């Protein structure tokens, strides 16, 4: 896990200093070597609680980001990458009620952020990833969630999210 934190801190520092990844930028993945990406997935698989670990990284970023409001959560490319990696192993995850509760709180915060920042598809994508991985769809209006796919259709993972959230039977009304 120490190596994972190192890779993420190295990326976060580079992104922060180069101003490559801001809250309104639409980057969707880390600029890592393929071996680094594999290492991150392996580290998550070997973690005792990968769902909690990823949630902690999102809630407590390595480099604090400025945003309106004291406790606003910002989803960036590194968070999306981690959530995508977590989604790869999510069918085998055992998520504790406490972690699920924290994920729901984050999802609710992101929902508020989405209303204020509709042009940032990363916020919407992060929200949908949380709903899928932490099995939170029942806590939200399905029709509202379904409408969000219009904002993330350009992301490769959107089709997989559409399927994992159970919307495949409603595909005729949406073009992804």
PDB file of C-alpha atoms in Angstrom:
ATOM      1  CA  UNK A   1       0.000   0.000   0.000  1.00  0.00           C
ATOM      2  CA  UNK A   2       2.920   2.308   0.621  1.00  0.00           C
ATOM      3  CA  UNK A   3       3.866   2.001  -3.075  1.00  0.00           C
ATOM      4  CA  UNK A   4       0.306   2.848  -4.104  1.00  0.00           C
ATOM      5  CA  UNK A   5       0.326   5.978  -1.960  1.00  0.00           C
ATOM      6  CA  UNK A   6       3.714   6.910  -3.421  1.00  0.00           C
ATOM      7  CA  UNK A   7       2.476   6.540  -7.021  1.00  0.00           C
ATOM      8  CA  UNK A   8      -0.619   8.582  -6.260  1.00  0.00           C
ATOM      9  CA  UNK A   9       1.316  11.300  -4.438  1.00  0.00           C
ATOM     10  CA  UNK A  10       3.804  11.522  -7.313  1.00  0.00           C
ATOM     11  CA  UNK A  11       0.952  11.890  -9.784  1.00  0.00           C
ATOM     12  CA  UNK A  12      -0.979  14.328  -7.607  1.00  0.00           C
ATOM     13  CA  UNK A  13       2.087  16.528  -7.120  1.00  0.00           C
ATOM     14  CA  UNK A  14       2.814  16.571 -10.854  1.00  0.00           C
ATOM     15  CA  UNK A  15      -0.791  17.313 -11.744  1.00  0.00           C
ATOM     16  CA  UNK A  16      -1.074  20.000  -9.124  1.00  0.00           C
ATOM     17  CA  UNK A  17       2.158  21.729 -10.115  1.00  0.00           C
ATOM     18  CA  UNK A  18       1.525  21.514 -13.852  1.00  0.00           C
ATOM     19  CA  UNK A  19      -2.089  22.589 -13.376  1.00  0.00           C
ATOM     20  CA  UNK A  20      -2.966  19.631 -15.588  1.00  0.00           C
ATOM     21  CA  UNK A  21      -5.867  18.453 -13.518  1.00  0.00           C
ATOM     22  CA  UNK A  22      -8.221  21.000 -12.057  1.00  0.00           C
ATOM     23  CA  UNK A  23     -11.771  20.462 -10.848  1.00  0.00           C
ATOM     24  CA  UNK A  24     -13.128  21.584 -14.213  1.00  0.00           C
ATOM     25  CA  UNK A  25     -10.713  19.563 -16.353  1.00  0.00           C
ATOM     26  CA  UNK A  26     -12.177  16.492 -17.982  1.00  0.00           C
ATOM     27  CA  UNK A  27      -9.217  14.115 -17.591  1.00  0.00           C
ATOM     28  CA  UNK A  28     -10.295  10.592 -16.776  1.00  0.00           C
ATOM     29  CA  UNK A  29      -7.196   8.590 -15.984  1.00  0.00           C
ATOM     30  CA  UNK A  30      -3.771   8.825 -14.457  1.00  0.00           C
ATOM     31  CA  UNK A  31      -0.699   9.336 -16.610  1.00  0.00           C
ATOM     32  CA  UNK A  32       1.016   6.212 -15.319  1.00  0.00           C
ATOM     33  CA  UNK A  33       3.086   3.537 -16.979  1.00  0.00           C
ATOM     34  CA  UNK A  34       1.192   0.284 -17.595  1.00  0.00           C
ATOM     35  CA  UNK A  35       3.300  -1.433 -14.923  1.00  0.00           C
ATOM     36  CA  UNK A  36       2.274   1.241 -12.395  1.00  0.00           C
ATOM     37  CA  UNK A  37      -1.388   0.708 -13.263  1.00  0.00           C
ATOM     38  CA  UNK A  38      -0.979  -3.041 -12.720  1.00  0.00           C
ATOM     39  CA  UNK A  39       0.772  -2.407  -9.400  1.00  0.00           C
ATOM     40  CA  UNK A  40      -2.124  -0.247  -8.221  1.00  0.00           C
ATOM     41  CA  UNK A  41      -4.667  -2.936  -9.098  1.00  0.00           C
ATOM     42  CA  UNK A  42      -2.577  -5.585  -7.316  1.00  0.00           C
ATOM     43  CA  UNK A  43      -2.218  -3.346  -4.250  1.00  0.00           C
ATOM     44  CA  UNK A  44      -5.979  -2.865  -4.121  1.00  0.00           C
ATOM     45  CA  UNK A  45      -6.577  -6.608  -4.487  1.00  0.00           C
ATOM     46  CA  UNK A  46      -4.169  -7.321  -1.634  1.00  0.00           C
ATOM     47  CA  UNK A  47      -5.630  -4.659   0.649  1.00  0.00           C
ATOM     48  CA  UNK A  48      -7.642  -5.880   3.619  1.00  0.00           C
ATOM     49  CA  UNK A  49     -10.376  -3.327   2.808  1.00  0.00           C
ATOM     50  CA  UNK A  50      -9.906  -1.823  -0.670  1.00  0.00           C
ATOM     51  CA  UNK A  51     -13.345  -0.165  -0.649  1.00  0.00           C
ATOM     52  CA  UNK A  52     -12.468   1.768   2.518  1.00  0.00           C
ATOM     53  CA  UNK A  53      -8.960   2.535   1.276  1.00  0.00           C
ATOM     54  CA  UNK A  54     -10.181   4.157  -1.961  1.00  0.00           C
ATOM     55  CA  UNK A  55     -12.889   6.062  -0.108  1.00  0.00           C
ATOM     56  CA  UNK A  56     -10.288   7.383   2.359  1.00  0.00           C
ATOM     57  CA  UNK A  57      -8.078   8.591  -0.499  1.00  0.00           C
ATOM     58  CA  UNK A  58     -10.992  10.470  -2.074  1.00  0.00           C
ATOM     59  CA  UNK A  59     -12.088  12.012   1.222  1.00  0.00           C
ATOM     60  CA  UNK A  60      -8.539  12.868   2.352  1.00  0.00           C
ATOM     61  CA  UNK A  61      -6.590  13.889  -0.767  1.00  0.00           C
ATOM     62  CA  UNK A  62      -2.801  13.873  -0.687  1.00  0.00           C
ATOM     63  CA  UNK A  63      -2.754  17.472  -1.911  1.00  0.00           C
ATOM     64  CA  UNK A  64      -5.701  19.520  -0.637  1.00  0.00           C
ATOM     65  CA  UNK A  65      -7.712  21.135  -3.403  1.00  0.00           C
ATOM     66  CA  UNK A  66      -9.388  24.520  -3.162  1.00  0.00           C
ATOM     67  CA  UNK A  67     -13.137  24.620  -3.632  1.00  0.00           C
ATOM     68  CA  UNK A  68     -16.064  26.711  -2.512  1.00  0.00           C
ATOM     69  CA  UNK A  69     -17.158  25.483   0.882  1.00  0.00           C
ATOM     70  CA  UNK A  70     -15.021  24.101   3.663  1.00  0.00           C
ATOM     71  CA  UNK A  71     -15.641  20.412   3.137  1.00  0.00           C
ATOM     72  CA  UNK A  72     -16.408  20.184  -0.568  1.00  0.00           C
ATOM     73  CA  UNK A  73     -15.223  16.989  -2.215  1.00  0.00           C
ATOM     74  CA  UNK A  74     -13.576  17.227  -5.597  1.00  0.00           C
ATOM     75  CA  UNK A  75     -13.352  14.238  -7.905  1.00  0.00           C
ATOM     76  CA  UNK A  76     -10.339  14.276 -10.203  1.00  0.00           C
ATOM     77  CA  UNK A  77      -8.701  11.892 -12.647  1.00  0.00           C
ATOM     78  CA  UNK A  78      -6.757  10.048  -9.954  1.00  0.00           C
ATOM     79  CA  UNK A  79      -9.981   9.384  -8.022  1.00  0.00           C
ATOM     80  CA  UNK A  80     -11.709   8.154 -11.170  1.00  0.00           C
ATOM     81  CA  UNK A  81      -8.770   5.872 -11.927  1.00  0.00           C
ATOM     82  CA  UNK A  82      -8.893   4.377  -8.425  1.00  0.00           C
ATOM     83  CA  UNK A  83     -12.654   3.898  -8.626  1.00  0.00           C
ATOM     84  CA  UNK A  84     -12.267   2.218 -12.022  1.00  0.00           C
ATOM     85  CA  UNK A  85      -9.655  -0.146 -10.570  1.00  0.00           C
ATOM     86  CA  UNK A  86     -11.894  -0.828  -7.587  1.00  0.00           C
ATOM     87  CA  UNK A  87     -14.774  -1.568  -9.940  1.00  0.00           C
ATOM     88  CA  UNK A  88     -12.664  -4.313 -11.548  1.00  0.00           C
ATOM     89  CA  UNK A  89     -12.575  -6.152  -8.222  1.00  0.00           C
ATOM     90  CA  UNK A  90     -15.941  -4.983  -6.866  1.00  0.00           C
ATOM     91  CA  UNK A  91     -17.864  -8.222  -7.481  1.00  0.00           C
ATOM     92  CA  UNK A  92     -15.704  -9.889  -4.833  1.00  0.00           C
ATOM     93  CA  UNK A  93     -15.770  -7.000  -2.338  1.00  0.00           C
ATOM     94  CA  UNK A  94     -17.391  -7.343   1.051  1.00  0.00           C
ATOM     95  CA  UNK A  95     -18.321  -3.767   1.955  1.00  0.00           C
ATOM     96  CA  UNK A  96     -19.030  -3.120   5.610  1.00  0.00           C
ATOM     97  CA  UNK A  97     -22.122  -1.114   6.593  1.00  0.00           C
ATOM     98  CA  UNK A  98     -19.865   1.632   7.980  1.00  0.00           C
ATOM     99  CA  UNK A  99     -17.943   1.989   4.701  1.00  0.00           C
ATOM    100  CA  UNK A 100     -21.197   1.882   2.742  1.00  0.00           C
ATOM    101  CA  UNK A 101     -22.564   4.668   4.963  1.00  0.00           C
ATOM    102  CA  UNK A 102     -19.465   6.803   4.283  1.00  0.00           C
ATOM    103  CA  UNK A 103     -19.785   6.119   0.546  1.00  0.00           C
ATOM    104  CA  UNK A 104     -23.436   7.197   0.665  1.00  0.00           C
ATOM    105  CA  UNK A 105     -22.468  10.443   2.397  1.00  0.00           C
ATOM    106  CA  UNK A 106     -19.866  11.086  -0.310  1.00  0.00           C
ATOM    107  CA  UNK A 107     -22.398  10.277  -3.043  1.00  0.00           C
ATOM    108  CA  UNK A 108     -24.867  12.747  -1.512  1.00  0.00           C
ATOM    109  CA  UNK A 109     -22.131  15.423  -1.423  1.00  0.00           C
ATOM    110  CA  UNK A 110     -21.296  14.713  -5.060  1.00  0.00           C
ATOM    111  CA  UNK A 111     -24.960  14.972  -5.999  1.00  0.00           C
ATOM    112  CA  UNK A 112     -25.020  18.507  -4.554  1.00  0.00           C
ATOM    113  CA  UNK A 113     -21.757  19.291  -6.370  1.00  0.00           C
ATOM    114  CA  UNK A 114     -23.243  18.012  -9.651  1.00  0.00           C
ATOM    115  CA  UNK A 115     -26.078  20.517  -9.419  1.00  0.00           C
ATOM    116  CA  UNK A 116     -23.553  23.355  -9.022  1.00  0.00           C
ATOM    117  CA  UNK A 117     -21.113  22.087 -11.654  1.00  0.00           C
ATOM    118  CA  UNK A 118     -22.941  20.310 -14.470  1.00  0.00           C
ATOM    119  CA  UNK A 119     -20.149  20.848 -17.019  1.00  0.00           C
ATOM    120  CA  UNK A 120     -17.740  18.594 -15.113  1.00  0.00           C
ATOM    121  CA  UNK A 121     -18.434  15.049 -16.228  1.00  0.00           C
ATOM    122  CA  UNK A 122     -15.873  13.701 -13.725  1.00  0.00           C
ATOM    123  CA  UNK A 123     -18.175  14.565 -10.842  1.00  0.00           C
ATOM    124  CA  UNK A 124     -21.020  12.694 -12.526  1.00  0.00           C
ATOM    125  CA  UNK A 125     -18.754   9.770 -13.415  1.00  0.00           C
ATOM    126  CA  UNK A 126     -17.448   9.582  -9.840  1.00  0.00           C
ATOM    127  CA  UNK A 127     -21.011   9.624  -8.543  1.00  0.00           C
ATOM    128  CA  UNK A 128     -22.054   6.781 -10.864  1.00  0.00           C
ATOM    129  CA  UNK A 129     -18.959   4.747  -9.973  1.00  0.00           C
ATOM    130  CA  UNK A 130     -19.779   5.127  -6.273  1.00  0.00           C
ATOM    131  CA  UNK A 131     -23.353   3.993  -6.864  1.00  0.00           C
ATOM    132  CA  UNK A 132     -22.161   0.921  -8.734  1.00  0.00           C
ATOM    133  CA  UNK A 133     -19.239  -0.160  -6.543  1.00  0.00           C
ATOM    134  CA  UNK A 134     -20.841   0.527  -3.164  1.00  0.00           C
ATOM    135  CA  UNK A 135     -24.305  -0.637  -4.311  1.00  0.00           C
ATOM    136  CA  UNK A 136     -26.057   2.645  -3.520  1.00  0.00           C
ATOM    137  CA  UNK A 137     -28.523   2.935  -6.397  1.00  0.00           C
ATOM    138  CA  UNK A 138     -31.524   2.181  -4.183  1.00  0.00           C
ATOM    139  CA  UNK A 139     -30.763   5.344  -2.187  1.00  0.00           C
ATOM    140  CA  UNK A 140     -31.391   7.553  -5.237  1.00  0.00           C
ATOM    141  CA  UNK A 141     -34.120   8.130  -7.802  1.00  0.00           C
ATOM    142  CA  UNK A 142     -33.419   5.675 -10.653  1.00  0.00           C
ATOM    143  CA  UNK A 143     -34.808   7.971 -13.341  1.00  0.00           C
ATOM    144  CA  UNK A 144     -32.557  10.840 -12.208  1.00  0.00           C
ATOM    145  CA  UNK A 145     -29.545   8.517 -12.174  1.00  0.00           C
ATOM    146  CA  UNK A 146     -30.404   7.227 -15.642  1.00  0.00           C
ATOM    147  CA  UNK A 147     -30.490  10.790 -16.997  1.00  0.00           C
ATOM    148  CA  UNK A 148     -26.913  11.337 -15.774  1.00  0.00           C
ATOM    149  CA  UNK A 149     -25.561   8.985 -18.430  1.00  0.00           C
ATOM    150  CA  UNK A 150     -25.999  11.778 -20.973  1.00  0.00           C
ATOM    151  CA  UNK A 151     -23.130  13.609 -19.197  1.00  0.00           C
ATOM    152  CA  UNK A 152     -20.715  10.647 -19.158  1.00  0.00           C
ATOM    153  CA  UNK A 153     -21.399   8.875 -22.455  1.00  0.00           C
ATOM    154  CA  UNK A 154     -17.947   9.871 -23.766  1.00  0.00           C
ATOM    155  CA  UNK A 155     -16.189   7.872 -21.031  1.00  0.00           C
ATOM    156  CA  UNK A 156     -15.237   4.288 -21.881  1.00  0.00           C
ATOM    157  CA  UNK A 157     -16.528   2.972 -18.579  1.00  0.00           C
ATOM    158  CA  UNK A 158     -20.029   4.429 -19.083  1.00  0.00           C
ATOM    159  CA  UNK A 159     -21.311   1.316 -20.852  1.00  0.00           C
ATOM    160  CA  UNK A 160     -20.054  -0.935 -18.047  1.00  0.00           C
ATOM    161  CA  UNK A 161     -21.641   1.349 -15.443  1.00  0.00           C
ATOM    162  CA  UNK A 162     -24.886   1.314 -17.371  1.00  0.00           C
ATOM    163  CA  UNK A 163     -24.860  -2.482 -17.199  1.00  0.00           C
ATOM    164  CA  UNK A 164     -23.753  -2.841 -13.559  1.00  0.00           C
ATOM    165  CA  UNK A 165     -26.382  -0.380 -12.377  1.00  0.00           C
ATOM    166  CA  UNK A 166     -29.047  -2.491 -14.080  1.00  0.00           C
ATOM    167  CA  UNK A 167     -30.085  -0.075 -16.811  1.00  0.00           C
ATOM    168  CA  UNK A 168     -29.384  -2.414 -19.748  1.00  0.00           C
ATOM    169  CA  UNK A 169     -33.109  -3.127 -20.098  1.00  0.00           C
ATOM    170  CA  UNK A 170     -33.730   0.619 -20.577  1.00  0.00           C
ATOM    171  CA  UNK A 171     -31.122   0.929 -23.341  1.00  0.00           C
ATOM    172  CA  UNK A 172     -33.624   1.649 -26.108  1.00  0.00           C
ATOM    173  CA  UNK A 173     -34.195   5.192 -24.814  1.00  0.00           C
ATOM    174  CA  UNK A 174     -30.540   6.179 -24.511  1.00  0.00           C
ATOM    175  CA  UNK A 175     -27.698   6.169 -27.002  1.00  0.00           C
ATOM    176  CA  UNK A 176     -24.329   5.372 -25.445  1.00  0.00           C
TER     177      UNK A 176
END
